[in-house]
PDB file of C-alpha atoms in Angstrom:
ATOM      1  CA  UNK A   1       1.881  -6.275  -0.376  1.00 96.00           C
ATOM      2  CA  UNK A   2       0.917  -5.869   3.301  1.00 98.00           C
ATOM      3  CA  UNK A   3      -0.499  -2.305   3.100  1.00 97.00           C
ATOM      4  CA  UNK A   4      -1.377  -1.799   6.224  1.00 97.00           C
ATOM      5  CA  UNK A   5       1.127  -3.431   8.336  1.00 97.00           C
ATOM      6  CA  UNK A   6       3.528  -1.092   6.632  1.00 97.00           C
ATOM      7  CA  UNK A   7       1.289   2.062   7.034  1.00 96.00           C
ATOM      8  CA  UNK A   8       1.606   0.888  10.800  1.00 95.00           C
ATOM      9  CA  UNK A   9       5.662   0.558  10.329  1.00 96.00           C
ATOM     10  CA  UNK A  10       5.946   3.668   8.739  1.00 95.00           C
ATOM     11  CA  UNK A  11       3.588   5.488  10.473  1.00 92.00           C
ATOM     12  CA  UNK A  12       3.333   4.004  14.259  1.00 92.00           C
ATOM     13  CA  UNK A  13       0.690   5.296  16.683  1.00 89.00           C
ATOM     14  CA  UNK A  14      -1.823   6.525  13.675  1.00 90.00           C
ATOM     15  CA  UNK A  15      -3.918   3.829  13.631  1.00 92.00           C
ATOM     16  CA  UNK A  16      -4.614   4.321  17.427  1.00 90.00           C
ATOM     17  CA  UNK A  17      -4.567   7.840  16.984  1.00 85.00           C
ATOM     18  CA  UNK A  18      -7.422   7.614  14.314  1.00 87.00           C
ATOM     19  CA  UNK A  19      -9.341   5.477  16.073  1.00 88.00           C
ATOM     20  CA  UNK A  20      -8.490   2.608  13.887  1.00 93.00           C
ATOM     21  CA  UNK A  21      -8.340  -0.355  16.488  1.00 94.00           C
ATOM     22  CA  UNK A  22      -9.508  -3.293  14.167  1.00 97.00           C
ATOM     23  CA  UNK A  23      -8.276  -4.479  10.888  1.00 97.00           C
ATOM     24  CA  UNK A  24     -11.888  -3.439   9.337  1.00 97.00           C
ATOM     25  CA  UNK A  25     -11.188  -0.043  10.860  1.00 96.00           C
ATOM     26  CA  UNK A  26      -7.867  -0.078   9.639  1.00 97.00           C
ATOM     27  CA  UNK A  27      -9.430  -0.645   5.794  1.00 97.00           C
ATOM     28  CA  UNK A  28     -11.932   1.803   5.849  1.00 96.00           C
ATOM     29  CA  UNK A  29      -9.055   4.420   7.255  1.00 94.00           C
ATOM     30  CA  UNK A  30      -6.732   3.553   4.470  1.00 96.00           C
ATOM     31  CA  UNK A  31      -9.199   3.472   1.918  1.00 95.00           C
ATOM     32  CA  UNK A  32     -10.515   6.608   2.411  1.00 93.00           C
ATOM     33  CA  UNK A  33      -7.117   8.417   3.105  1.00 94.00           C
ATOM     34  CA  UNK A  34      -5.096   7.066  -0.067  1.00 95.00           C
ATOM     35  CA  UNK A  35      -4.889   9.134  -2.668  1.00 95.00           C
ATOM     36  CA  UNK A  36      -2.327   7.408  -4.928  1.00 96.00           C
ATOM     37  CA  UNK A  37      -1.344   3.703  -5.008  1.00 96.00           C
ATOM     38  CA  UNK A  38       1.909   3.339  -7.306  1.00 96.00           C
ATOM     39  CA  UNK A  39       3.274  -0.536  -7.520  1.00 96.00           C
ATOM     40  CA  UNK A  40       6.863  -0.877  -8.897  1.00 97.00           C
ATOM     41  CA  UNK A  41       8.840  -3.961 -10.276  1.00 97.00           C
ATOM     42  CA  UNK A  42      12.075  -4.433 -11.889  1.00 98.00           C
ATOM     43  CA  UNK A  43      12.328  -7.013 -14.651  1.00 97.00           C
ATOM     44  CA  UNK A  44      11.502  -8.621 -17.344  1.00 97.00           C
ATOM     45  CA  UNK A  45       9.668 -11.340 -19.134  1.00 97.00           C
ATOM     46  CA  UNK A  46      10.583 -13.613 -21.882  1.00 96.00           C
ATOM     47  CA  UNK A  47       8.485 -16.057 -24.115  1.00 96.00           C
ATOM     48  CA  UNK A  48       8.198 -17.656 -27.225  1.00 95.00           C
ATOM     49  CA  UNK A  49       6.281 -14.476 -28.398  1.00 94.00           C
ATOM     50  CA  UNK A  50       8.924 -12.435 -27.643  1.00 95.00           C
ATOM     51  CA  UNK A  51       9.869 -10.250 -24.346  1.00 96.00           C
ATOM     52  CA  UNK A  52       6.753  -8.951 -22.287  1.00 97.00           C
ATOM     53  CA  UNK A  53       6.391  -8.447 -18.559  1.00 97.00           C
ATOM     54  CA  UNK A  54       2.884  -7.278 -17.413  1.00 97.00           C
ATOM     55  CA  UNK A  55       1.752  -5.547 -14.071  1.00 97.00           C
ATOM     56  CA  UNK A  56      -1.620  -6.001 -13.111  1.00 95.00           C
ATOM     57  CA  UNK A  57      -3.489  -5.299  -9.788  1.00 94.00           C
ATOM     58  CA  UNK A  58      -6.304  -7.365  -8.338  1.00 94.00           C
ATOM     59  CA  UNK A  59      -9.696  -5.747  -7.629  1.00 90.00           C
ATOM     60  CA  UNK A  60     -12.610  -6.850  -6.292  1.00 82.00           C
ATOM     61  CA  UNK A  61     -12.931  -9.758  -8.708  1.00 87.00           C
ATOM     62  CA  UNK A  62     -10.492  -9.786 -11.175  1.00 92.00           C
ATOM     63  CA  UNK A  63      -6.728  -8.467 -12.530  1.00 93.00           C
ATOM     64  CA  UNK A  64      -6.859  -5.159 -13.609  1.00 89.00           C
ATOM     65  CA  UNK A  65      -5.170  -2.122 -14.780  1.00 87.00           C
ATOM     66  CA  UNK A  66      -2.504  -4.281 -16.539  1.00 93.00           C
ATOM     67  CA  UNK A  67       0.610  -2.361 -17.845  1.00 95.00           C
ATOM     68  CA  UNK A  68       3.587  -4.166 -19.981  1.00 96.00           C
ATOM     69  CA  UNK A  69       7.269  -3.069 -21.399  1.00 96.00           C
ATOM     70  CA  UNK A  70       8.717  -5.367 -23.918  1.00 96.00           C
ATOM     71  CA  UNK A  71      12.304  -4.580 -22.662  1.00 96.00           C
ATOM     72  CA  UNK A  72      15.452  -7.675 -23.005  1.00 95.00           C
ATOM     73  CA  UNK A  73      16.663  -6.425 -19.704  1.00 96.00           C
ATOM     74  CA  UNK A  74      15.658  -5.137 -16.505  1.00 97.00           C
ATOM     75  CA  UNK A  75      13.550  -2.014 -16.548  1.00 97.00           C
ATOM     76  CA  UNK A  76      10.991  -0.484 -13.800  1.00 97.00           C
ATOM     77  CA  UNK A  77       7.080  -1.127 -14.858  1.00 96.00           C
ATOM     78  CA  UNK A  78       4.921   1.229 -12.814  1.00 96.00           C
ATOM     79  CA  UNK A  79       1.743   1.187 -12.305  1.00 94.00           C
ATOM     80  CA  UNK A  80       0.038   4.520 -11.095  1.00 94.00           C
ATOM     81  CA  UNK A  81      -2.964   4.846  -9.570  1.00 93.00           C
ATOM     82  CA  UNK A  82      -5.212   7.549  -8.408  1.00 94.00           C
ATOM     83  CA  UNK A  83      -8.802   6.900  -8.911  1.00 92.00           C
ATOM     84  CA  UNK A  84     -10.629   3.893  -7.619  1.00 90.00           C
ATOM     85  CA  UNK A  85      -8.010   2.854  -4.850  1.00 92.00           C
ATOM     86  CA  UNK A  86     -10.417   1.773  -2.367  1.00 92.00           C
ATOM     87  CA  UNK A  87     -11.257  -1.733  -4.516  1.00 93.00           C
ATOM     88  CA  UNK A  88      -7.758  -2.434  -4.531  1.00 94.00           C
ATOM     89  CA  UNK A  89      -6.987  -2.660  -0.904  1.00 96.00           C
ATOM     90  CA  UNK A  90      -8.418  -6.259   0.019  1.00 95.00           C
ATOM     91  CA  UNK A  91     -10.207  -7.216   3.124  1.00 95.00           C
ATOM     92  CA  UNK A  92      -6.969  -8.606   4.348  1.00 96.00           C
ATOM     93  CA  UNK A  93      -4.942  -5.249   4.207  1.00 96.00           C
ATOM     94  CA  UNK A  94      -3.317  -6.356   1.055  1.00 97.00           C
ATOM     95  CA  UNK A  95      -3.120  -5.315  -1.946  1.00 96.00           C
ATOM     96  CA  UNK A  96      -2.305  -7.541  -4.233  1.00 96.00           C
ATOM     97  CA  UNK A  97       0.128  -7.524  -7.576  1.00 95.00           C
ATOM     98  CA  UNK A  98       0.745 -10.062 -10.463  1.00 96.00           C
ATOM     99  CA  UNK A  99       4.072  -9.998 -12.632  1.00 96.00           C
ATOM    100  CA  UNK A 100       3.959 -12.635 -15.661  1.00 96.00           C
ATOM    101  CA  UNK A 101       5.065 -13.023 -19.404  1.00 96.00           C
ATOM    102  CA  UNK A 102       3.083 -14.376 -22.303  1.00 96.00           C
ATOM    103  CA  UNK A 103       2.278 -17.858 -22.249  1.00 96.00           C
ATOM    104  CA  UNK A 104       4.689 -20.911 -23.188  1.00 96.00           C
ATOM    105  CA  UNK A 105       3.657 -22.462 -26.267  1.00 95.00           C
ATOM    106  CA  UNK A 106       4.039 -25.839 -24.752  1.00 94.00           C
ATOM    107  CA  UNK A 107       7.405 -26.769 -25.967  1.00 94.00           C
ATOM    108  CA  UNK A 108       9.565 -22.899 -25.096  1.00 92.00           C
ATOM    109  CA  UNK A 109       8.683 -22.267 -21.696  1.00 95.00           C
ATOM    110  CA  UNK A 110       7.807 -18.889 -20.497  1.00 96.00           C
ATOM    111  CA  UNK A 111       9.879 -16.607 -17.593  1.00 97.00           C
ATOM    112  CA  UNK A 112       9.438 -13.614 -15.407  1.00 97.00           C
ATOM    113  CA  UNK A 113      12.617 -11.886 -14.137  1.00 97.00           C
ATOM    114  CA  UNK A 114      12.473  -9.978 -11.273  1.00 97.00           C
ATOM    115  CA  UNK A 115      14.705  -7.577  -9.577  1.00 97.00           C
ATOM    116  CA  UNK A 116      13.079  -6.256  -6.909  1.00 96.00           C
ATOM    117  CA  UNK A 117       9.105  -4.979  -6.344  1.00 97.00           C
ATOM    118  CA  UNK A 118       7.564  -2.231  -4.343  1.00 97.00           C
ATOM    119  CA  UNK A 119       4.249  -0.742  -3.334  1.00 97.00           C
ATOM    120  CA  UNK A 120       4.341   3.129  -2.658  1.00 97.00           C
ATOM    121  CA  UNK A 121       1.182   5.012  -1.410  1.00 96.00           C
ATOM    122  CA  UNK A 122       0.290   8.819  -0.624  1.00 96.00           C
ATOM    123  CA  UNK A 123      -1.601   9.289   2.427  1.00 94.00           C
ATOM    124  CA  UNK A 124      -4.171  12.706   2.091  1.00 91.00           C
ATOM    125  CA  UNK A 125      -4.581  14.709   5.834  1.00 78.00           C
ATOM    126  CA  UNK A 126      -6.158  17.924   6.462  1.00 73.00           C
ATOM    127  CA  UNK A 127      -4.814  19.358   9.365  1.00 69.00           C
ATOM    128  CA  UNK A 128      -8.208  19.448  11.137  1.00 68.00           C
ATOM    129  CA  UNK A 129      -7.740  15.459  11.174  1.00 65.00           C
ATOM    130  CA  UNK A 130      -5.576  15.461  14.173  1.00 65.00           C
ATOM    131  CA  UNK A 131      -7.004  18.856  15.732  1.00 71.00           C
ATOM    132  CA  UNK A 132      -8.120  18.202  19.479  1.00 72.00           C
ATOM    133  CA  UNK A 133     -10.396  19.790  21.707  1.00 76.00           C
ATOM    134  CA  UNK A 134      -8.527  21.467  24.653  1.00 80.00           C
ATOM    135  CA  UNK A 135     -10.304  19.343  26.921  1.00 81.00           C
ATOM    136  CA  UNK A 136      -8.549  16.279  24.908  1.00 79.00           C
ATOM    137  CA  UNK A 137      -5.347  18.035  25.218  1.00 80.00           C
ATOM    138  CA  UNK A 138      -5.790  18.485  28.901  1.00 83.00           C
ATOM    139  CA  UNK A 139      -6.843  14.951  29.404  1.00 84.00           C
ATOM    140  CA  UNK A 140      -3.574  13.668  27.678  1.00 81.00           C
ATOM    141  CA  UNK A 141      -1.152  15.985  30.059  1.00 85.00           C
ATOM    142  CA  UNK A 142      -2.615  14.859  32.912  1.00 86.00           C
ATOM    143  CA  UNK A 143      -1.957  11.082  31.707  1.00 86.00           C
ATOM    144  CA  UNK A 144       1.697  12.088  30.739  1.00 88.00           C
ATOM    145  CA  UNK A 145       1.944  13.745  34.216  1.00 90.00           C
ATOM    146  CA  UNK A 146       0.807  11.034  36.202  1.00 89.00           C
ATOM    147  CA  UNK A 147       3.062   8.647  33.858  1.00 88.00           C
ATOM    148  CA  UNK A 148       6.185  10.598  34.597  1.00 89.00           C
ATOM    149  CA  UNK A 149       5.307  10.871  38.353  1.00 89.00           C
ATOM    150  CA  UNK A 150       5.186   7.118  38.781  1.00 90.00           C
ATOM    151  CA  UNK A 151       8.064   6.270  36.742  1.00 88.00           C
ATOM    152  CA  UNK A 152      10.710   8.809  38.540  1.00 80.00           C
TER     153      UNK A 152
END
């Protein structure tokens, strides 16, 4: 999942507002302003063992924080987290998500079903995050002043 290009979807301007003008930048903003990182799929997995599908999310160096259902059919598997979120967002902006069943056992093969996956994340502001000075605030009318002057 491509968190930050859909932080910057959902939330346009607050990368530029933050200050947050590289994708390092970008990082370091997200991982120190998420407070919960919840990754959804719909599915299932079947194998010769029986019906599993696990959810695990990469970390800095390996697949972690693995959670399963054994369901026949298609059923959400969540995986909720709120503590170490920072290792989880990569230095690409992603963060990244595997979905697989038990292992063939060379002669049954092994299948993941999937209806649909998602990545939902909480962002955590205090107001005095976007507070500006009144000199800031002056700054920016004048700008929007002389905008609207030269485009009338």
């Amino acid at each position: 999942f491509n968190l930050v290009e859909q932080v910057n979807r959902d939330y346009p301007g607050l990368f530029e507002f933050v200050g947050a003008d590289t994708l390092a930048k970008q990082i370091a903003f997200l991982k120190a302003n998420i407070t919960c990182l919840k990754s959804n799929i719909w599915g299932y997995g079947v194998s010769p063992s029986g019906n599993k599908l696990t959810l695990a999310l990469w970390s800095d160096n390996g697949w972690y924080s693995a959670k399963s259902h054994t369901a026949s059919d298609i059923q959400q598997l969540t995986n909720e987290l709120t503590t170490n979120i920072g290792i989880r967002i990569q230095n690409d902006g992603f963060v990244y998500a595997l979905a697989y069943a038990e292992p063939s056992d060379g002669t049954t093969a092994s299948t993941v079903n999937i209806d649909y996956a998602s990545l939902e994340y909480t962002l955590s502001f205090k107001k005095s995050d976007f507070d500006i000075s009144k000199d800031q605030y002056a700054k920016d009318l004048g700008e929007i002043k002389e905008w609207i002057a030269a485009h009338s």
